[in-house]
Structure formats: C-alpha cells, structure tokens
Coordinates of C-alpha atoms and ligand atoms in Angstrom, one line a residue:
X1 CA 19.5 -52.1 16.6
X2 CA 16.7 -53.5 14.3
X3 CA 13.8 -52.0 13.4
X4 CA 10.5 -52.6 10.7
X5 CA 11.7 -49.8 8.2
X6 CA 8.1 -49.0 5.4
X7 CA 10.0 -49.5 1.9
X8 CA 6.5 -49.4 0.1
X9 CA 3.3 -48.2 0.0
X10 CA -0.1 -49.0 -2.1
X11 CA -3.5 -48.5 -2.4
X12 CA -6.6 -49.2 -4.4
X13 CA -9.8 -46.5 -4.3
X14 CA -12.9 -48.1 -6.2
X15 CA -13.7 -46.4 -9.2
X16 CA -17.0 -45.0 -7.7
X17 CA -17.9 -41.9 -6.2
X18 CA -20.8 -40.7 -3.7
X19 CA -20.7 -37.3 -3.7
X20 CA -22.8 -35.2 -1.4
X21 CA -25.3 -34.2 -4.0
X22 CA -25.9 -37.7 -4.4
X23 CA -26.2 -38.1 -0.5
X24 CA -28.8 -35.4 -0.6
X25 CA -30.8 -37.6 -2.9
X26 CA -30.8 -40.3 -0.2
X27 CA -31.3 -38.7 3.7
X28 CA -32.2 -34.9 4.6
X29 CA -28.7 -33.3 4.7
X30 CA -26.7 -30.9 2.8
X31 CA -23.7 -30.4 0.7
X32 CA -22.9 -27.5 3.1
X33 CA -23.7 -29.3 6.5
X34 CA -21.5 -32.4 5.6
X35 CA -18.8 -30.1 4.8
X36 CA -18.8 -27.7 7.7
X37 CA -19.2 -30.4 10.2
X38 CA -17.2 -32.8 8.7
X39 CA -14.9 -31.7 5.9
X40 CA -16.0 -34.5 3.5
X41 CA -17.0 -33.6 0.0
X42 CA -16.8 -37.5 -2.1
X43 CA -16.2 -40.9 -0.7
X44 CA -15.5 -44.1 -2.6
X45 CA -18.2 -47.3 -2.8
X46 CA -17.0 -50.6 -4.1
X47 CA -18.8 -52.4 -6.4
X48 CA -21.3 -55.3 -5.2
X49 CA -19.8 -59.1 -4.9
X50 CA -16.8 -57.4 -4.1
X51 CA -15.3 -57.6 -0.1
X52 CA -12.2 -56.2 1.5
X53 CA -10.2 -59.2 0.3
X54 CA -10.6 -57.3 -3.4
X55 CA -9.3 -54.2 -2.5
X56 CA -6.6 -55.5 -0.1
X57 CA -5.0 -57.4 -2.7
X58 CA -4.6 -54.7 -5.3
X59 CA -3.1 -52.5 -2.6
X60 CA -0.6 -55.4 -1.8
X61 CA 0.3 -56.0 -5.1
X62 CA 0.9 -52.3 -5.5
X63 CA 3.1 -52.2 -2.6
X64 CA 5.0 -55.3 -4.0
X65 CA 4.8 -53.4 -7.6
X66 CA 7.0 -50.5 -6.3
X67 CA 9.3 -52.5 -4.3
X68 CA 10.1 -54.6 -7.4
X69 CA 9.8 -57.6 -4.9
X70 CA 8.2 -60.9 -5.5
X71 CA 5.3 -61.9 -3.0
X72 CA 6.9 -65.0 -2.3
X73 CA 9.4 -63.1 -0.4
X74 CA 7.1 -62.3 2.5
X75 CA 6.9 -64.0 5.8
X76 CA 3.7 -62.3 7.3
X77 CA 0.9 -60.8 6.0
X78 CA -1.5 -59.0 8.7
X79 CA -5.2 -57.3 7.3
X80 CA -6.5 -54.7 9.3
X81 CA -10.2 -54.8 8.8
X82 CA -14.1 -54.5 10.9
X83 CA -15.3 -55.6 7.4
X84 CA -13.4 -59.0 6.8
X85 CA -14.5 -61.0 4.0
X86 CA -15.9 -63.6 5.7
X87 CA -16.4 -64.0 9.9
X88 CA -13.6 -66.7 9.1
X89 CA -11.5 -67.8 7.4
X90 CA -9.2 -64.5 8.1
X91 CA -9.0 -61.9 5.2
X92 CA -5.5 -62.1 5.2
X93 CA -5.1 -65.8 4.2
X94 CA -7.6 -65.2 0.7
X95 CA -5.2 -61.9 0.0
X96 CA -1.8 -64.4 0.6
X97 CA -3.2 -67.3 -1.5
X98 CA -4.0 -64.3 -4.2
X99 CA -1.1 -62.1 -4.3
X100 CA 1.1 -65.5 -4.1
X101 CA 2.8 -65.2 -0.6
X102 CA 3.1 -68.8 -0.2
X103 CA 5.3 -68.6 3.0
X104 CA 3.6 -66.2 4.4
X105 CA 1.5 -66.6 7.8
X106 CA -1.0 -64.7 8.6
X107 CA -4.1 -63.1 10.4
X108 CA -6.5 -60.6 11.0
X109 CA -6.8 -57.6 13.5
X110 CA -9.7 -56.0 14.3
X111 CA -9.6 -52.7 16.5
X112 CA -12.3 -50.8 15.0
X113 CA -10.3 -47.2 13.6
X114 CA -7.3 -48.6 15.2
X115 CA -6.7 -51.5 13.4
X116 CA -4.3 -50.6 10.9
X117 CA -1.8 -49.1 13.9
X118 CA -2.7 -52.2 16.0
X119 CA -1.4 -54.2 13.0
X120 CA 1.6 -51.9 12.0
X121 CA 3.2 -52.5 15.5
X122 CA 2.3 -56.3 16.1
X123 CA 4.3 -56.3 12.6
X124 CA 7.0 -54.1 13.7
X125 CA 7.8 -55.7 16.5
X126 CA 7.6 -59.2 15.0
X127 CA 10.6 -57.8 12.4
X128 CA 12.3 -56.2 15.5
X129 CA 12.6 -59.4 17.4
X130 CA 14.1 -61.3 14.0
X131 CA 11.1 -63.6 13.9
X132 CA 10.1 -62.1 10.6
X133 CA 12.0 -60.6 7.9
X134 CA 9.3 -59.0 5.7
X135 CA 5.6 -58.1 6.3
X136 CA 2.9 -56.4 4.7
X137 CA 0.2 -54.5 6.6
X138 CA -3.2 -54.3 4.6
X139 CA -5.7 -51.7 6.0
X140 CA -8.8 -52.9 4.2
X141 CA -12.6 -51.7 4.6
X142 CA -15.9 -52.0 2.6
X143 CA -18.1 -49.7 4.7
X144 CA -20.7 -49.4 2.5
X145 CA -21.3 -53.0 3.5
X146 CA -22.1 -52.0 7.4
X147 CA -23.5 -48.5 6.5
X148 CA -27.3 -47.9 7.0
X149 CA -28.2 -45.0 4.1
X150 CA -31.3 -44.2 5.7
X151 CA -28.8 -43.2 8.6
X152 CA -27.7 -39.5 7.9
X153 CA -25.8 -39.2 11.1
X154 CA -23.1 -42.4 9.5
X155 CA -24.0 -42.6 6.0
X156 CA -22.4 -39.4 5.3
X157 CA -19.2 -40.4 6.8
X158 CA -17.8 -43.6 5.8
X159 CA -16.0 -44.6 2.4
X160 CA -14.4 -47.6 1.1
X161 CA -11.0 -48.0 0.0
X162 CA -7.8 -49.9 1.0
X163 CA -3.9 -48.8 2.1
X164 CA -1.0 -51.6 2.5
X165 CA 2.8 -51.0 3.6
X166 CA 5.2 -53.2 3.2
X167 CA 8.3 -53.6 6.3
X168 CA 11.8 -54.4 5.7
X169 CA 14.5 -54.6 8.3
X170 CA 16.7 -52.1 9.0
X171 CA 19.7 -51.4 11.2
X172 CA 19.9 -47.5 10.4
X173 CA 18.2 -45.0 12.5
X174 CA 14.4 -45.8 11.1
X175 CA 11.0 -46.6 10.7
X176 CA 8.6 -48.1 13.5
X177 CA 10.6 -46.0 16.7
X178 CA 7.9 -46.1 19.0
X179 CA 4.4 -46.2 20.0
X180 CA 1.8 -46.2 23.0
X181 CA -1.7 -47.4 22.4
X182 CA -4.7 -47.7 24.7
X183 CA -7.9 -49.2 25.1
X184 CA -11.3 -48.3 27.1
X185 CA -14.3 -51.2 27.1
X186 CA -16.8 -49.0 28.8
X187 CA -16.8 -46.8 25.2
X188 CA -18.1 -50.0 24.1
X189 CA -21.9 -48.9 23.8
X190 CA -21.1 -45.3 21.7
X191 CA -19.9 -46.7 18.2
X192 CA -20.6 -50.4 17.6
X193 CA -22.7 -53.0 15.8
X194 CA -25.4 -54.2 17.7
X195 CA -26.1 -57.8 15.5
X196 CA -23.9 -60.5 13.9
X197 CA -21.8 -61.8 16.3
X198 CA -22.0 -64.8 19.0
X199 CA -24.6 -62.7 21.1
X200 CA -26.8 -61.5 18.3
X201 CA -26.4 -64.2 15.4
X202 CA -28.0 -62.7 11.8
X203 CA -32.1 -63.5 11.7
X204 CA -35.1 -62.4 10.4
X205 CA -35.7 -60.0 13.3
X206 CA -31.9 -58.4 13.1
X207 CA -32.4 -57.8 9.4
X208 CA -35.8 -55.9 9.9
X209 CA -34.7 -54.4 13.1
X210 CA -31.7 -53.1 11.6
X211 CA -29.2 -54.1 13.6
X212 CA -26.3 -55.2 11.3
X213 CA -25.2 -51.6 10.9
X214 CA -22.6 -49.1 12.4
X215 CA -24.3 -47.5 15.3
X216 CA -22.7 -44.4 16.8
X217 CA -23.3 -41.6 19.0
X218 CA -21.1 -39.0 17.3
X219 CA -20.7 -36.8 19.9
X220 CA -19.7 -38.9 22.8
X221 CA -16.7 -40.4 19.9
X222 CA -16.0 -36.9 19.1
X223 CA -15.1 -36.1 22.7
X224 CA -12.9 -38.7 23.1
X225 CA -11.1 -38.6 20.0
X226 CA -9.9 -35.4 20.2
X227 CA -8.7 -35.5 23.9
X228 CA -7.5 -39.3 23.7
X229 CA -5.7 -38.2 20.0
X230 CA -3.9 -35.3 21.1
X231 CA -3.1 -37.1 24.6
X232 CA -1.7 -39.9 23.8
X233 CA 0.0 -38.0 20.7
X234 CA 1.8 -35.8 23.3
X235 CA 2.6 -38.4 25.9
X236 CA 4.6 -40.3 22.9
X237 CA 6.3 -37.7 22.1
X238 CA 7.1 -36.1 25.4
X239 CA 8.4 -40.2 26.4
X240 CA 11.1 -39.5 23.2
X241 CA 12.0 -36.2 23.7
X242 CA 10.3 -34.8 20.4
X243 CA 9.3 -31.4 19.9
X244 CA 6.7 -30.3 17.8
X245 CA 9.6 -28.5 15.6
X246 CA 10.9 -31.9 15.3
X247 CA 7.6 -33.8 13.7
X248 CA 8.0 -33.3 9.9
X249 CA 3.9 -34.2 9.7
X250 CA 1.2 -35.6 12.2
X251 CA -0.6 -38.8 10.5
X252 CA -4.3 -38.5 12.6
X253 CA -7.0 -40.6 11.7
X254 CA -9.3 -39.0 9.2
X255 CA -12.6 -39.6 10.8
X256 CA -13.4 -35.9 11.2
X257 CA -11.8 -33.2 9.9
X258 CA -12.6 -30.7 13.1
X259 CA -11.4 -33.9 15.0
X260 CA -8.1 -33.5 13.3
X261 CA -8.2 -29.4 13.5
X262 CA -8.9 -29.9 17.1
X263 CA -5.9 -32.4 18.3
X264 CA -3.3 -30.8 15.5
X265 CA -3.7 -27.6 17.7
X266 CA -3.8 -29.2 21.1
X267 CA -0.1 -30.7 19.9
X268 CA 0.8 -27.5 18.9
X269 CA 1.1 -28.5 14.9
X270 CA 0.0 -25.9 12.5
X271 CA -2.0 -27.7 9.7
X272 CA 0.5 -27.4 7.1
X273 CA 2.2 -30.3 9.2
X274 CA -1.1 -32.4 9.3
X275 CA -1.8 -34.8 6.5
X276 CA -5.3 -34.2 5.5
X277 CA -7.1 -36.1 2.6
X278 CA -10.9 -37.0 4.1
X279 CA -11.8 -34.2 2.0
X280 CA -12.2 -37.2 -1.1
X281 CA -12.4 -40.6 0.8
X282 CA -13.9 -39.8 4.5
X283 CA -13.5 -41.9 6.8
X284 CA -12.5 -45.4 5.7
X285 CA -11.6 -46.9 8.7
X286 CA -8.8 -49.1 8.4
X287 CA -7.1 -47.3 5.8
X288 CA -6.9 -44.0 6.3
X289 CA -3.5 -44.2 7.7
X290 CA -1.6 -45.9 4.7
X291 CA -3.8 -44.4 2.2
X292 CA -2.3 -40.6 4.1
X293 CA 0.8 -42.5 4.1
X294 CA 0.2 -42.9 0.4
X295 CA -0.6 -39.6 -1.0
X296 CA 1.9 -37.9 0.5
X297 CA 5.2 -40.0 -0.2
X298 CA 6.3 -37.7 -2.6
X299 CA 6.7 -35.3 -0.1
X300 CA 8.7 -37.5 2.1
X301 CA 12.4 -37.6 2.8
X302 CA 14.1 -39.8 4.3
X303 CA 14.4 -39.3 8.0
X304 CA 11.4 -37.6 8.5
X305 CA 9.4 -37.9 11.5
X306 CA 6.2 -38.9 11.5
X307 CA 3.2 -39.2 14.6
X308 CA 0.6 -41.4 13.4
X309 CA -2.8 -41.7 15.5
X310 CA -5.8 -43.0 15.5
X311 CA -9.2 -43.3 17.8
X312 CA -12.0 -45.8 17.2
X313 CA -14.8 -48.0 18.3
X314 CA -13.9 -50.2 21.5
X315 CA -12.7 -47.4 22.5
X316 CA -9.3 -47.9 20.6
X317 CA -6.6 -45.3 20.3
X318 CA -2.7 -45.1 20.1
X319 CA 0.1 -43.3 18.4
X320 CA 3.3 -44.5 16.4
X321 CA 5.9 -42.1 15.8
X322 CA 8.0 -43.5 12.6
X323 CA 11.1 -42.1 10.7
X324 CA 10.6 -42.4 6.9
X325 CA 12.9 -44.6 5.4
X326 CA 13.1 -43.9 1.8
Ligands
LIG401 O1 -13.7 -43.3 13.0 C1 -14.3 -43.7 14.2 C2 -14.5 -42.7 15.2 N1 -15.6 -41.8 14.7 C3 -15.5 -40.5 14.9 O2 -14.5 -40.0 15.3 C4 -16.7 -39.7 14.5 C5 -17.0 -38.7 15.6 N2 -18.2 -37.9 15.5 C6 -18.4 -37.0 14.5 O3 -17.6 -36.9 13.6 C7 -19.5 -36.1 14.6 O4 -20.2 -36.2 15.8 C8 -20.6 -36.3 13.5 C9 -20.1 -35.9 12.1 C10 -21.0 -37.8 13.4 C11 -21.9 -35.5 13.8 O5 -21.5 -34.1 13.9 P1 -22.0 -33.3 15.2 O6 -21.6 -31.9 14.9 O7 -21.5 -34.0 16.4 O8 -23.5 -33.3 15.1 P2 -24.6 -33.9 16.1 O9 -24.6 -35.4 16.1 O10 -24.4 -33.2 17.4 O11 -25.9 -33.4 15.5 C12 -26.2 -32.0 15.3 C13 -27.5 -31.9 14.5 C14 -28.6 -32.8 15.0 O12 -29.8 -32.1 14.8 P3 -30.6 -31.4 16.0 O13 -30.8 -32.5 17.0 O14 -29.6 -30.4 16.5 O15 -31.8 -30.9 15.4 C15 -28.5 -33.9 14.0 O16 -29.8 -34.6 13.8 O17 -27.2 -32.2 13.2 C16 -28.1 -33.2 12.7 N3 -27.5 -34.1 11.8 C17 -27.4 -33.8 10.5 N4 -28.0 -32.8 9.8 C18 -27.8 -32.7 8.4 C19 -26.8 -35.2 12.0 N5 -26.3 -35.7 10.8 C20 -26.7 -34.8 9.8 C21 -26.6 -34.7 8.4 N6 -27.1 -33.7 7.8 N7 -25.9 -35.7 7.7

C-alpha cells in the first residue's frame, strides 16, 4: 500500500525574543501569571518588512537541506498560514518561485490552528493516490502582524516562527496512517478577526476601531480544545486499535500548556509522552506541529507512533496518527 512517509523536517525561529519581562513593560500582567496560566516564558517576533513567505522558505530549504534533495524535485508545495503574505497571490507560489520548485503546484490552506494538519493530509493523500510523488508542507505564521499589544488576554500568547516537512512515498508500514478531523461554524464568533475580508474591507474606521486583530474569548476556546482534542484523539485511536502503550508521543497543539496537560490525561498519556516546547515559542499557530516535529527528531525511531492534534479558530480540530519513518 502507498503512503506520504515525512523524510525531513525544518524550521526557521526569528532571531528575536519577547520575553515576559518585556511583556510586562507593555500590558498589566506578570511573568508569574503568563506562566501559570499558560506555560509560556519567550516567544519569537520577526523582523518588520518581513511576511510568512520569509520564514517559510528558510524552513523549506532546510527540509530540502537535510534531505540532500534538489527543490526542483517537488511536485506540490502546500503553506499552511492565517497570516499569508498577501490576501493573494497564495504564499505558497512566492516560497516555490524562491526555493526553486519549478514543477511544483501549489496553494494555500487556511484553518486557523488546524491548518498545518489540514495541509499534512490533503498532501498525504494526494501522494497516496500517486497523483504526487513529493510534497512539502510549510506551517508558516507572523502573528505579531495580527496581534493587538495593548491586548493582554492575546498578546501574551502568540509567536512567530515557521515548521515545513517534506513527504516521500512509501510502500513500508509508515507515515501519514490515518486521521479524523472536524469542523464546528457556530465557534465562529469566539476566536476570529473581525476586519479585512470581503465583509469588512480595511478603512479608516477598522484601523481606529481596531478590528484587524485576533479577537478571542479564551475561555469559551479553552473548553473546546481540551474536550474536542482529547475526543477526537481517542476516537482515532480507538477506530485503529491503538492503545495508549502503543503511542510512542502525543503531538497536541501548543496553544496552552494546561490545554495540553488537560487532553494528555484525558488520553491517558503521562507527559513524558507529550511533546511540549510552548515553553520558548507559544503559540505560533500554523507551526507548532512541525516545529514539535522538529525538536524532537532526535528522539525518534523509526516506527514510532505518533498522535498529532490540533484545535483552532473556525472551530477547527482533528488528529493524524503517523509512524515515523526515519
Ligand atoms: O490556538 C488557538 C486556540 N486558542 C486557544 O486554545 C487558547 C485558549 N485559551 C487560553 O489559553 C486561555 O483562556 C487564556 C490564556 C487566553 C486566558 O487564560 P484564562 O485562565 O482562561 O483566563 P481568563 O480569560 O478567564 O481571565 C482570568 C483573569 C481575568 O481577570 P478577572 O476578570 O478575573 O479580574 C483576565 O482579565 O485573568 C485576567 N487576564 C490576565 N491577567 C494578567 C487575562 N490575561 C491576562 C494577562 N495577565 N496576560
């Protein structure tokens, strides 16, 4: 049977870091509140007249860097991003004219937290069905471009930063297995941004109104994420017969770290099991998941079973269980 197998993974961080001393400077909070309620102690900001399209293509070329493969040799290149570049022309086609991956097509997805997954398993299956014989997945987000600093309920959340995998066939026993996402519209109204699109074009009134941030109301999200997270978790695993002896580590989302306490216990997974780094990025959206993926390959061996999941705006969730392949 083939399968999308992840032979390599990359990343860029931006150089700078906003600690919580420095958020301190900027909204009424605390080094010890941010920590205790959300386990974040540094996040990464990128550099002005820089976009996602800047931190995507360092990632790719990583991945294509420890693959020793040229970029010419992929056929699809999918960004996952709520910050693209531009509105259009799609991130992805500025990181494929960059990086060189001339006969690559390509696109955008955007699923708020669960974009990167989204991507990962359009990508998968496109391998799976022989339409495509390599892809790279980009999770890609400037939040610091969307976040409001006078907002100390957000502002203390989000980082920037970017994760990219790159998928190979395979006709052994690996990678992408399975995966069940969801989707809710009615969780529409609790994390969103209220200006910019077709409804609310950019003016002079959005601007001073402050409208072209993220707008969330954390507790209805937390809710969610943790039951939704640990539910869908479950059903996937239940539907393929895995036990939580069998998971080698659960890949959550790192939006929260009591979020991810929560839903690794619900699942039964003691937290030596959990991949964990929100601690120095926070919550960077789109590439939390790689960039997990990327911090802990050493770790890896091949054959390992992984549960990745995610919850986000929308409301967006899912989970991918994936066998290591290298
Ligand atoms: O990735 C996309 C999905 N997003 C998520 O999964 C995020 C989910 N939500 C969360 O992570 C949490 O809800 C937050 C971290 C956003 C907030 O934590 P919380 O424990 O839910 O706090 P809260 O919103 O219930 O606020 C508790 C108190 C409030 O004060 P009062 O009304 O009790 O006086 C807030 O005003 O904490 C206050 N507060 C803060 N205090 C110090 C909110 N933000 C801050 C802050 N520093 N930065």
């Amino acid at each position: 049977m083939r399968r999308a197998a992840i032979t390599a993974v990359g990343a860029y961080l931006p150089e700078k870091r906003l600690t919580n001393a420095d958020l301190e400077k900027l909204v009424e909070t605390t080094n010890e509140w941010i920590i205790e309620r959300t386990g974040i102690q540094e996040r990464r900001i990128l550099s002005r007249g820089k976009g996602s399209a800047y931190m995507a293509i360092a990632a790719a070329q990583d991945a294509l860097r420890r693959r020793n493969l040229p970029a010419e040799s992929i056929d699809l290149v999918i960004v996952a991003t709520v910050t693209p570049e531009h509105p259009f022309p799609a991130t992805a086609n500025i990181v494929s004219h960059a990086i060189g991956a001339h006969k690559a097509w390509g696109f955008d997805v955007e699923a708020a937290c669960s974009s990167f997954l989204y991507a990962l398993s359009i990508a998968s299956d496109s391998i799976a069905a022989g339409r495509v014989q390599r892809a790279l997945v980009i999770g890609s987000d400037k939040m610091s471009s969307i976040i409001d600093y006078r907002d100390r309920a957000t502002c203390v959340i989000f980082g920037d930063a970017a994760g990219a995998v790159l998928l190979e066939p395979t006709e052994e026993p690996v990678g992408v297995m399975d995966y069940l996402h969801q989707a809710d519209g009615s969780g529409c109204t609790f994390l969103h941004m209220k200006a910019g699109g077709s409804v609310l074009p950019p003016s002079v009134r959005t601007v001073r109104n402050r409208l072209h941030y993220v707008y969330q109301e954390g507790k209805q999200v937390f809710k969610q994420a943790v039951v939704q997270m640990a539910a869908v978790s479950e059903a996937l695993m239940q539907k393929n017969g895995l036990s939580p002896d069998d998971i080698a580590f659960f890949v959550p989302h790192q939006a929260n770290r009591r979020i991810i306490e929560a839903a690794a216990q619900r699942l039964g997974l003691p937290m030596d099991k959990v991949m964990l780094n929100i601690d120095r990025y926070g919550n960077t959206t789109s590439a939390t998941l790689p960039l997990c993926l990327y911090d802990y390959q050493e770790k890896l061996k091949k054959g390992d079973n992984l549960i990745l999941a995610t919850f986000g705006g929308g409301f967006t969730w899912g989970a991918l269980w994936l066998r290591w392949a290298f």
